[in-house]
């Protein structure tokens, strides 16, 4: 019984120490990763939309509420110049959001097709959904392939 009395605190101490180790080692990389993200902020794109990273490229997300249409414009390193890439389509996933008056806008999955394709390359991709007609701040992900390699990005208006 005396042995158990002394083992219990030791086991408890080891469990606390191990959980502390995994917690601190998990947070250290996150802290290192957080700084570059903050330093890599994007401004407004050439069409007034939000600019975000799309794999090794930049892209701009814009909305035309009247047409219930959205556009992705692939941009160069300057985040202003349209840049044609080898891509056939992108999939845009928009999260649920709300309008200013509190109306819920359901999540959307929109196929973005090239609008200016020349020789298999395009810089402008367009898609439509009735939900885009709502005036709200949209956020989500864009995924597809550029030059045969997977590309993904997150945006938030």
Short mmCIF file of N, CA, C and O in Angstrom, two decimals, residues 18-146:
data_model
loop_
_atom_site.label_atom_id
_atom_site.label_comp_id
_atom_site.label_asym_id
_atom_site.label_seq_id
_atom_site.Cartn_x
_atom_site.Cartn_y
_atom_site.Cartn_z
N UNK A 18 4.26 15.16 -19.43
CA UNK A 18 4.13 14.75 -20.82
C UNK A 18 3.09 15.60 -21.54
O UNK A 18 3.29 15.98 -22.68
N UNK A 19 2.00 15.92 -20.87
CA UNK A 19 1.00 16.75 -21.54
C UNK A 19 1.54 18.16 -21.74
O UNK A 19 1.28 18.79 -22.74
N UNK A 20 2.35 18.61 -20.81
CA UNK A 20 2.97 19.93 -20.96
C UNK A 20 3.96 19.95 -22.10
O UNK A 20 4.03 20.90 -22.85
N UNK A 21 4.68 18.87 -22.27
CA UNK A 21 5.65 18.80 -23.36
C UNK A 21 4.97 18.84 -24.71
O UNK A 21 5.36 19.58 -25.57
N UNK A 22 3.95 18.02 -24.88
CA UNK A 22 3.31 18.00 -26.18
C UNK A 22 2.60 19.31 -26.45
O UNK A 22 2.57 19.78 -27.56
N UNK A 23 2.08 19.93 -25.43
CA UNK A 23 1.39 21.21 -25.62
C UNK A 23 2.36 22.30 -26.04
O UNK A 23 2.10 23.04 -26.95
N UNK A 24 3.52 22.36 -25.36
CA UNK A 24 4.46 23.43 -25.69
C UNK A 24 5.11 23.18 -27.04
O UNK A 24 5.35 24.11 -27.78
N UNK A 25 5.39 21.91 -27.39
CA UNK A 25 6.02 21.67 -28.68
C UNK A 25 5.02 21.91 -29.81
O UNK A 25 5.41 22.28 -30.89
N UNK A 26 3.72 21.70 -29.56
CA UNK A 26 2.72 21.98 -30.58
C UNK A 26 2.56 23.48 -30.80
O UNK A 26 2.29 23.92 -31.89
N UNK A 27 2.71 24.27 -29.74
CA UNK A 27 2.48 25.71 -29.88
C UNK A 27 3.70 26.43 -30.44
O UNK A 27 3.57 27.49 -31.02
N UNK A 28 4.88 25.88 -30.27
CA UNK A 28 6.08 26.54 -30.77
C UNK A 28 6.06 26.70 -32.29
O UNK A 28 6.25 27.79 -32.79
N UNK A 29 5.79 25.63 -33.07
CA UNK A 29 5.73 25.83 -34.52
C UNK A 29 4.62 26.78 -34.92
O UNK A 29 4.78 27.55 -35.84
N UNK A 30 3.50 26.73 -34.24
CA UNK A 30 2.39 27.63 -34.58
C UNK A 30 2.82 29.07 -34.38
O UNK A 30 2.48 29.94 -35.17
N UNK A 31 3.56 29.32 -33.30
CA UNK A 31 4.01 30.69 -33.06
C UNK A 31 4.97 31.14 -34.16
O UNK A 31 4.92 32.28 -34.61
N UNK A 32 5.84 30.23 -34.61
CA UNK A 32 6.76 30.58 -35.70
C UNK A 32 5.99 30.82 -36.99
O UNK A 32 6.34 31.68 -37.77
N UNK A 33 4.96 30.01 -37.24
CA UNK A 33 4.18 30.15 -38.47
C UNK A 33 3.30 31.38 -38.45
O UNK A 33 2.96 31.92 -39.49
N UNK A 34 2.88 31.84 -37.29
CA UNK A 34 1.95 32.97 -37.19
C UNK A 34 2.58 34.27 -37.68
O UNK A 34 1.93 35.06 -38.33
N UNK A 35 3.84 34.50 -37.38
CA UNK A 35 4.48 35.76 -37.76
C UNK A 35 4.53 35.98 -39.27
O UNK A 35 4.14 37.03 -39.75
N UNK A 36 4.98 34.98 -40.08
CA UNK A 36 5.02 35.22 -41.52
C UNK A 36 3.65 35.49 -42.12
O UNK A 36 3.53 36.27 -43.04
N UNK A 37 2.61 34.86 -41.58
CA UNK A 37 1.27 35.09 -42.12
C UNK A 37 0.88 36.56 -41.92
O UNK A 37 0.38 37.20 -42.82
N UNK A 38 1.15 37.11 -40.75
CA UNK A 38 0.81 38.50 -40.47
C UNK A 38 1.62 39.44 -41.36
O UNK A 38 1.12 40.46 -41.79
N UNK A 39 2.89 39.08 -41.63
CA UNK A 39 3.74 39.92 -42.46
C UNK A 39 3.36 39.85 -43.94
O UNK A 39 3.75 40.68 -44.72
N UNK A 40 2.60 38.83 -44.32
CA UNK A 40 2.26 38.61 -45.72
C UNK A 40 0.81 39.04 -46.00
O UNK A 40 0.07 38.35 -46.66
N UNK A 41 0.43 40.17 -45.49
CA UNK A 41 -0.92 40.67 -45.70
C UNK A 41 -1.07 41.16 -47.13
O UNK A 41 -0.11 41.62 -47.75
N UNK A 42 -2.28 41.04 -47.65
CA UNK A 42 -2.57 41.48 -49.02
C UNK A 42 -3.47 42.70 -48.97
O UNK A 42 -4.25 42.88 -48.06
N UNK A 43 -3.38 43.48 -49.99
CA UNK A 43 -4.24 44.65 -50.11
C UNK A 43 -5.44 44.36 -50.99
O UNK A 43 -5.83 43.22 -51.19
N UNK A 44 -5.96 45.40 -51.54
CA UNK A 44 -7.09 45.30 -52.46
C UNK A 44 -6.56 45.02 -53.86
O UNK A 44 -5.55 45.58 -54.27
N UNK A 45 -7.27 44.17 -54.58
CA UNK A 45 -6.86 43.81 -55.94
C UNK A 45 -7.19 44.88 -56.95
O UNK A 45 -7.82 45.89 -56.63
N UNK A 46 -6.82 44.67 -58.20
CA UNK A 46 -7.04 45.67 -59.25
C UNK A 46 -8.51 45.95 -59.54
O UNK A 46 -8.84 47.00 -60.09
N UNK A 47 -9.39 45.04 -59.14
CA UNK A 47 -10.83 45.23 -59.37
C UNK A 47 -11.58 45.52 -58.07
O UNK A 47 -12.80 45.42 -58.02
N UNK A 48 -10.84 45.85 -57.01
CA UNK A 48 -11.45 46.18 -55.73
C UNK A 48 -11.77 44.99 -54.85
O UNK A 48 -12.38 45.13 -53.81
N UNK A 49 -11.34 43.80 -55.26
CA UNK A 49 -11.62 42.59 -54.49
C UNK A 49 -10.52 42.26 -53.49
O UNK A 49 -9.52 42.95 -53.40
N UNK A 50 -10.75 41.17 -52.77
CA UNK A 50 -9.79 40.71 -51.78
C UNK A 50 -8.74 39.84 -52.47
O UNK A 50 -9.06 39.00 -53.30
N UNK A 51 -7.46 40.07 -52.15
CA UNK A 51 -6.34 39.32 -52.72
C UNK A 51 -5.92 38.27 -51.70
O UNK A 51 -5.86 38.52 -50.50
N UNK A 52 -5.62 37.06 -52.19
CA UNK A 52 -5.20 35.97 -51.33
C UNK A 52 -4.19 35.10 -52.06
O UNK A 52 -4.03 35.20 -53.28
N UNK A 53 -3.49 34.24 -51.32
CA UNK A 53 -2.53 33.31 -51.91
C UNK A 53 -3.29 32.13 -52.50
O UNK A 53 -4.21 31.58 -51.89
N UNK A 54 -2.89 31.71 -53.69
CA UNK A 54 -3.43 30.55 -54.35
C UNK A 54 -2.24 29.70 -54.78
O UNK A 54 -1.67 29.91 -55.85
N UNK A 55 -1.86 28.75 -53.93
CA UNK A 55 -0.63 28.00 -54.17
C UNK A 55 0.53 28.96 -54.24
O UNK A 55 0.70 29.80 -53.35
N UNK A 56 1.31 28.92 -55.31
CA UNK A 56 2.46 29.82 -55.44
C UNK A 56 2.07 31.12 -56.16
O UNK A 56 2.94 31.94 -56.46
N UNK A 57 0.79 31.31 -56.42
CA UNK A 57 0.30 32.51 -57.10
C UNK A 57 -0.53 33.37 -56.15
O UNK A 57 -0.78 32.98 -55.01
N UNK A 58 -0.97 34.50 -56.64
CA UNK A 58 -1.93 35.34 -55.93
C UNK A 58 -3.21 35.34 -56.76
O UNK A 58 -3.18 35.11 -57.97
N UNK A 59 -4.33 35.62 -56.10
CA UNK A 59 -5.60 35.69 -56.81
C UNK A 59 -6.48 36.74 -56.15
O UNK A 59 -6.29 37.08 -54.98
N UNK A 60 -7.43 37.26 -56.92
CA UNK A 60 -8.38 38.25 -56.43
C UNK A 60 -9.79 37.66 -56.53
O UNK A 60 -10.16 37.09 -57.56
N UNK A 61 -10.58 37.81 -55.47
CA UNK A 61 -11.97 37.37 -55.44
C UNK A 61 -12.87 38.60 -55.49
O UNK A 61 -12.73 39.50 -54.67
N UNK A 62 -13.76 38.65 -56.51
CA UNK A 62 -14.72 39.75 -56.61
C UNK A 62 -16.11 39.17 -56.84
O UNK A 62 -16.26 38.03 -57.30
N UNK A 63 -17.13 39.98 -56.53
CA UNK A 63 -18.52 39.56 -56.63
C UNK A 63 -19.32 40.59 -57.41
O UNK A 63 -19.15 41.80 -57.22
N UNK A 64 -20.21 40.11 -58.28
CA UNK A 64 -21.21 40.95 -58.94
C UNK A 64 -22.56 40.44 -58.45
O UNK A 64 -23.08 39.45 -58.96
N UNK A 65 -23.10 41.12 -57.42
CA UNK A 65 -24.35 40.66 -56.80
C UNK A 65 -25.51 40.65 -57.80
O UNK A 65 -26.34 39.75 -57.77
N UNK A 66 -25.57 41.64 -58.67
CA UNK A 66 -26.65 41.73 -59.66
C UNK A 66 -26.68 40.54 -60.61
O UNK A 66 -27.74 40.02 -60.93
N UNK A 67 -25.52 40.10 -61.04
CA UNK A 67 -25.42 38.95 -61.95
C UNK A 67 -25.40 37.62 -61.19
O UNK A 67 -25.41 36.55 -61.80
N UNK A 68 -25.29 37.69 -59.83
CA UNK A 68 -25.17 36.49 -58.99
C UNK A 68 -23.96 35.68 -59.43
O UNK A 68 -24.00 34.46 -59.58
N UNK A 69 -22.86 36.41 -59.62
CA UNK A 69 -21.66 35.85 -60.21
C UNK A 69 -20.43 36.29 -59.42
O UNK A 69 -20.39 37.40 -58.89
N UNK A 70 -19.43 35.43 -59.38
CA UNK A 70 -18.16 35.81 -58.75
C UNK A 70 -17.03 35.49 -59.72
O UNK A 70 -17.17 34.66 -60.61
N UNK A 71 -15.92 36.19 -59.51
CA UNK A 71 -14.77 36.06 -60.39
C UNK A 71 -13.51 35.85 -59.58
O UNK A 71 -13.31 36.48 -58.53
N UNK A 72 -12.66 34.97 -60.07
CA UNK A 72 -11.31 34.79 -59.54
C UNK A 72 -10.36 35.25 -60.64
O UNK A 72 -10.46 34.80 -61.79
N UNK A 73 -9.47 36.16 -60.30
CA UNK A 73 -8.47 36.65 -61.24
C UNK A 73 -7.10 36.24 -60.70
O UNK A 73 -6.74 36.62 -59.58
N UNK A 74 -6.37 35.43 -61.44
CA UNK A 74 -5.03 35.01 -61.04
C UNK A 74 -4.09 36.17 -61.33
O UNK A 74 -4.11 36.75 -62.41
N UNK A 75 -3.27 36.52 -60.33
CA UNK A 75 -2.40 37.69 -60.41
C UNK A 75 -0.93 37.32 -60.34
O UNK A 75 -0.56 36.29 -59.77
N UNK A 76 -0.10 38.20 -60.84
CA UNK A 76 1.35 38.04 -60.76
C UNK A 76 1.87 38.41 -59.39
O UNK A 76 1.11 38.74 -58.47
N UNK A 77 3.18 38.40 -59.25
CA UNK A 77 3.82 38.70 -57.97
C UNK A 77 3.49 40.09 -57.45
O UNK A 77 3.53 40.33 -56.25
N UNK A 78 3.19 41.02 -58.36
CA UNK A 78 2.87 42.39 -57.93
C UNK A 78 1.45 42.50 -57.37
O UNK A 78 1.06 43.56 -56.90
N UNK A 79 0.68 41.42 -57.43
CA UNK A 79 -0.70 41.37 -56.92
C UNK A 79 -1.63 42.33 -57.66
O UNK A 79 -2.70 42.66 -57.16
N UNK A 80 -1.25 42.76 -58.85
CA UNK A 80 -2.07 43.69 -59.64
C UNK A 80 -2.26 43.23 -61.08
O UNK A 80 -3.27 43.50 -61.69
N UNK A 81 -1.25 42.55 -61.64
CA UNK A 81 -1.26 42.20 -63.05
C UNK A 81 -1.87 40.81 -63.27
O UNK A 81 -1.37 39.83 -62.68
N UNK A 82 -2.91 40.69 -64.11
CA UNK A 82 -3.46 39.36 -64.41
C UNK A 82 -2.39 38.48 -65.04
O UNK A 82 -1.62 38.93 -65.89
N UNK A 83 -2.35 37.21 -64.62
CA UNK A 83 -1.36 36.26 -65.10
C UNK A 83 -2.06 34.98 -65.54
O UNK A 83 -2.73 34.34 -64.72
N UNK A 84 -1.91 34.64 -66.80
CA UNK A 84 -2.54 33.42 -67.31
C UNK A 84 -1.80 32.19 -66.79
O UNK A 84 -0.57 32.17 -66.75
N UNK A 85 -2.58 31.19 -66.38
CA UNK A 85 -2.02 29.93 -65.88
C UNK A 85 -2.72 28.77 -66.59
O UNK A 85 -3.84 28.91 -67.09
N UNK A 86 -2.06 27.62 -66.62
CA UNK A 86 -2.65 26.42 -67.20
C UNK A 86 -3.59 25.80 -66.17
O UNK A 86 -3.14 25.13 -65.23
N UNK A 87 -4.89 26.08 -66.30
CA UNK A 87 -5.90 25.55 -65.38
C UNK A 87 -7.22 25.43 -66.15
O UNK A 87 -7.56 26.31 -66.95
N UNK A 88 -7.95 24.36 -65.89
CA UNK A 88 -9.23 24.16 -66.59
C UNK A 88 -10.43 24.60 -65.76
O UNK A 88 -11.46 24.98 -66.33
N UNK A 89 -10.31 24.55 -64.43
CA UNK A 89 -11.37 25.01 -63.55
C UNK A 89 -10.87 25.05 -62.11
O UNK A 89 -9.85 24.46 -61.78
N UNK A 90 -11.62 25.77 -61.29
CA UNK A 90 -11.39 25.79 -59.85
C UNK A 90 -12.71 25.50 -59.17
O UNK A 90 -13.78 25.76 -59.72
N UNK A 91 -12.62 24.98 -57.95
CA UNK A 91 -13.80 24.77 -57.13
C UNK A 91 -13.75 25.76 -55.97
O UNK A 91 -12.80 25.79 -55.20
N UNK A 92 -14.79 26.57 -55.88
CA UNK A 92 -14.90 27.59 -54.85
C UNK A 92 -15.91 27.11 -53.81
O UNK A 92 -17.04 26.78 -54.15
N UNK A 93 -15.48 27.02 -52.57
CA UNK A 93 -16.37 26.64 -51.46
C UNK A 93 -16.52 27.85 -50.55
O UNK A 93 -15.53 28.30 -49.96
N UNK A 94 -17.73 28.37 -50.48
CA UNK A 94 -18.02 29.55 -49.65
C UNK A 94 -18.76 29.09 -48.40
O UNK A 94 -19.73 28.32 -48.49
N UNK A 95 -18.30 29.57 -47.26
CA UNK A 95 -18.91 29.21 -45.98
C UNK A 95 -20.24 29.93 -45.78
O UNK A 95 -20.49 30.98 -46.40
N UNK A 96 -21.05 29.38 -44.89
CA UNK A 96 -22.29 30.05 -44.51
C UNK A 96 -21.95 31.43 -43.94
O UNK A 96 -20.97 31.60 -43.24
N UNK A 97 -22.78 32.40 -44.27
CA UNK A 97 -22.57 33.77 -43.78
C UNK A 97 -23.93 34.41 -43.56
O UNK A 97 -24.96 33.76 -43.69
N UNK A 98 -23.93 35.66 -43.18
CA UNK A 98 -25.17 36.41 -42.97
C UNK A 98 -25.08 37.77 -43.65
O UNK A 98 -24.00 38.37 -43.73
N UNK A 99 -26.23 38.26 -44.10
CA UNK A 99 -26.31 39.61 -44.64
C UNK A 99 -26.33 40.59 -43.48
O UNK A 99 -26.44 40.19 -42.32
N UNK A 100 -26.28 41.88 -43.78
CA UNK A 100 -26.29 42.91 -42.73
C UNK A 100 -27.56 42.84 -41.88
O UNK A 100 -27.52 43.15 -40.69
N UNK A 101 -28.69 42.42 -42.47
CA UNK A 101 -29.93 42.34 -41.70
C UNK A 101 -30.11 40.99 -40.99
O UNK A 101 -31.15 40.72 -40.41
N UNK A 102 -29.09 40.12 -41.06
CA UNK A 102 -29.13 38.86 -40.34
C UNK A 102 -29.66 37.67 -41.13
O UNK A 102 -29.76 36.57 -40.60
N UNK A 103 -29.99 37.86 -42.40
CA UNK A 103 -30.46 36.75 -43.22
C UNK A 103 -29.30 35.78 -43.46
O UNK A 103 -28.21 36.18 -43.86
N UNK A 104 -29.56 34.49 -43.22
CA UNK A 104 -28.53 33.48 -43.39
C UNK A 104 -28.36 33.17 -44.88
O UNK A 104 -29.33 32.96 -45.60
N UNK A 105 -27.11 33.16 -45.31
CA UNK A 105 -26.76 32.77 -46.68
C UNK A 105 -26.09 31.40 -46.58
O UNK A 105 -25.06 31.25 -45.93
N UNK A 106 -26.72 30.41 -47.19
CA UNK A 106 -26.24 29.02 -47.11
C UNK A 106 -24.87 28.86 -47.76
O UNK A 106 -24.52 29.63 -48.66
N UNK A 107 -24.11 27.85 -47.34
CA UNK A 107 -22.82 27.57 -47.98
C UNK A 107 -23.03 27.27 -49.46
O UNK A 107 -24.09 26.77 -49.86
N UNK A 108 -22.00 27.55 -50.25
CA UNK A 108 -22.08 27.34 -51.70
C UNK A 108 -20.83 26.63 -52.19
O UNK A 108 -19.74 26.86 -51.67
N UNK A 109 -21.00 25.79 -53.20
CA UNK A 109 -19.88 25.21 -53.94
C UNK A 109 -20.09 25.60 -55.39
O UNK A 109 -21.12 25.27 -55.99
N UNK A 110 -19.12 26.33 -55.92
CA UNK A 110 -19.26 26.90 -57.25
C UNK A 110 -18.08 26.46 -58.12
O UNK A 110 -16.93 26.59 -57.72
N UNK A 111 -18.38 25.96 -59.31
CA UNK A 111 -17.34 25.62 -60.27
C UNK A 111 -16.97 26.89 -61.02
O UNK A 111 -17.82 27.54 -61.61
N UNK A 112 -15.70 27.23 -60.98
CA UNK A 112 -15.19 28.43 -61.63
C UNK A 112 -14.55 28.03 -62.95
O UNK A 112 -13.57 27.29 -62.98
N UNK A 113 -15.11 28.51 -64.06
CA UNK A 113 -14.63 28.17 -65.40
C UNK A 113 -13.85 29.31 -66.02
O UNK A 113 -14.14 30.48 -65.76
N UNK A 114 -12.89 29.01 -66.89
CA UNK A 114 -12.10 30.06 -67.53
C UNK A 114 -12.98 30.96 -68.40
O UNK A 114 -13.84 30.49 -69.13
N UNK A 115 -12.75 32.26 -68.29
CA UNK A 115 -13.52 33.24 -69.08
C UNK A 115 -12.67 33.84 -70.20
O UNK A 115 -13.21 34.46 -71.10
N UNK A 116 -11.36 33.66 -70.12
CA UNK A 116 -10.47 34.27 -71.12
C UNK A 116 -9.42 33.28 -71.60
O UNK A 116 -8.27 33.65 -71.84
N UNK A 117 -9.82 32.02 -71.77
CA UNK A 117 -8.86 30.97 -72.13
C UNK A 117 -8.27 31.17 -73.52
O UNK A 117 -8.98 31.48 -74.47
N UNK A 118 -6.95 31.02 -73.59
CA UNK A 118 -6.22 31.05 -74.85
C UNK A 118 -5.14 29.98 -74.76
O UNK A 118 -4.30 30.02 -73.86
N UNK A 119 -5.20 29.01 -75.67
CA UNK A 119 -4.21 27.93 -75.70
C UNK A 119 -4.11 27.19 -74.36
O UNK A 119 -3.02 26.83 -73.91
N UNK A 120 -5.24 26.99 -73.68
CA UNK A 120 -5.26 26.25 -72.42
C UNK A 120 -4.84 27.05 -71.20
O UNK A 120 -4.74 26.50 -70.10
N UNK A 121 -4.59 28.34 -71.37
CA UNK A 121 -4.21 29.20 -70.24
C UNK A 121 -5.27 30.26 -70.04
O UNK A 121 -5.88 30.73 -71.00
N UNK A 122 -5.49 30.64 -68.79
CA UNK A 122 -6.46 31.69 -68.47
C UNK A 122 -6.05 32.39 -67.19
O UNK A 122 -5.34 31.84 -66.35
N UNK A 123 -6.50 33.62 -67.04
CA UNK A 123 -6.25 34.37 -65.80
C UNK A 123 -7.56 34.66 -65.08
O UNK A 123 -7.55 34.93 -63.88
N UNK A 124 -8.69 34.59 -65.80
CA UNK A 124 -9.99 34.95 -65.23
C UNK A 124 -10.91 33.73 -65.23
O UNK A 124 -11.09 33.08 -66.26
N UNK A 125 -11.47 33.43 -64.05
CA UNK A 125 -12.37 32.30 -63.87
C UNK A 125 -13.67 32.81 -63.25
O UNK A 125 -13.64 33.56 -62.27
N UNK A 126 -14.80 32.40 -63.83
CA UNK A 126 -16.10 32.93 -63.41
C UNK A 126 -17.04 31.79 -63.03
O UNK A 126 -17.02 30.72 -63.67
N UNK A 127 -17.87 32.03 -62.02
CA UNK A 127 -18.88 31.06 -61.60
C UNK A 127 -20.09 31.80 -61.07
O UNK A 127 -20.02 32.97 -60.70
N UNK A 128 -21.23 31.11 -61.07
CA UNK A 128 -22.48 31.74 -60.63
C UNK A 128 -23.22 30.86 -59.64
O UNK A 128 -23.11 29.63 -59.68
N UNK A 129 -23.97 31.50 -58.76
CA UNK A 129 -24.83 30.81 -57.79
C UNK A 129 -25.84 31.84 -57.30
O UNK A 129 -25.47 33.00 -57.08
N UNK A 130 -27.10 31.46 -57.11
CA UNK A 130 -28.10 32.41 -56.60
C UNK A 130 -27.69 33.07 -55.28
O UNK A 130 -28.01 34.23 -55.03
N UNK A 131 -26.95 32.34 -54.44
CA UNK A 131 -26.51 32.88 -53.15
C UNK A 131 -25.59 34.08 -53.27
O UNK A 131 -25.50 34.92 -52.38
N UNK A 132 -24.87 34.17 -54.39
CA UNK A 132 -23.95 35.30 -54.61
C UNK A 132 -24.73 36.61 -54.74
O UNK A 132 -24.19 37.68 -54.53
N UNK A 133 -26.02 36.53 -55.05
CA UNK A 133 -26.85 37.73 -55.14
C UNK A 133 -27.04 38.43 -53.81
O UNK A 133 -27.41 39.60 -53.76
N UNK A 134 -26.79 37.74 -52.70
CA UNK A 134 -26.89 38.34 -51.38
C UNK A 134 -25.69 39.24 -51.10
O UNK A 134 -24.56 38.86 -51.39
N UNK A 135 -25.95 40.39 -50.54
CA UNK A 135 -24.86 41.28 -50.15
C UNK A 135 -24.40 40.86 -48.76
O UNK A 135 -25.11 41.04 -47.77
N UNK A 136 -23.24 40.23 -48.72
CA UNK A 136 -22.66 39.72 -47.48
C UNK A 136 -21.16 39.64 -47.65
O UNK A 136 -20.65 39.73 -48.77
N UNK A 137 -20.47 39.47 -46.54
CA UNK A 137 -19.03 39.23 -46.60
C UNK A 137 -18.83 37.73 -46.77
O UNK A 137 -19.26 36.95 -45.93
N UNK A 138 -18.18 37.34 -47.86
CA UNK A 138 -17.96 35.94 -48.15
C UNK A 138 -16.56 35.51 -47.74
O UNK A 138 -15.61 36.29 -47.81
N UNK A 139 -16.45 34.24 -47.33
CA UNK A 139 -15.16 33.64 -46.99
C UNK A 139 -15.20 32.18 -47.41
O UNK A 139 -16.27 31.56 -47.44
N UNK A 140 -14.06 31.64 -47.75
CA UNK A 140 -14.02 30.24 -48.15
C UNK A 140 -12.69 29.83 -48.71
O UNK A 140 -11.66 30.45 -48.44
N UNK A 141 -12.73 28.76 -49.52
CA UNK A 141 -11.52 28.21 -50.11
C UNK A 141 -11.68 28.06 -51.62
O UNK A 141 -12.79 27.91 -52.12
N UNK A 142 -10.57 28.08 -52.30
CA UNK A 142 -10.52 27.85 -53.74
C UNK A 142 -9.49 26.75 -53.97
O UNK A 142 -8.39 26.81 -53.42
N UNK A 143 -9.86 25.75 -54.75
CA UNK A 143 -8.92 24.67 -55.02
C UNK A 143 -8.99 24.26 -56.49
O UNK A 143 -10.00 24.45 -57.15
N UNK A 144 -7.90 23.71 -56.97
CA UNK A 144 -7.80 23.25 -58.34
C UNK A 144 -6.37 22.87 -58.65
O UNK A 144 -5.58 22.62 -57.74
N UNK A 145 -6.06 22.83 -59.93
CA UNK A 145 -4.70 22.54 -60.37
C UNK A 145 -4.20 23.66 -61.27
O UNK A 145 -4.93 24.14 -62.13
N UNK A 146 -2.97 24.06 -61.01
CA UNK A 146 -2.29 25.04 -61.86
C UNK A 146 -1.03 24.38 -62.38
O UNK A 146 -0.22 23.90 -61.58
#
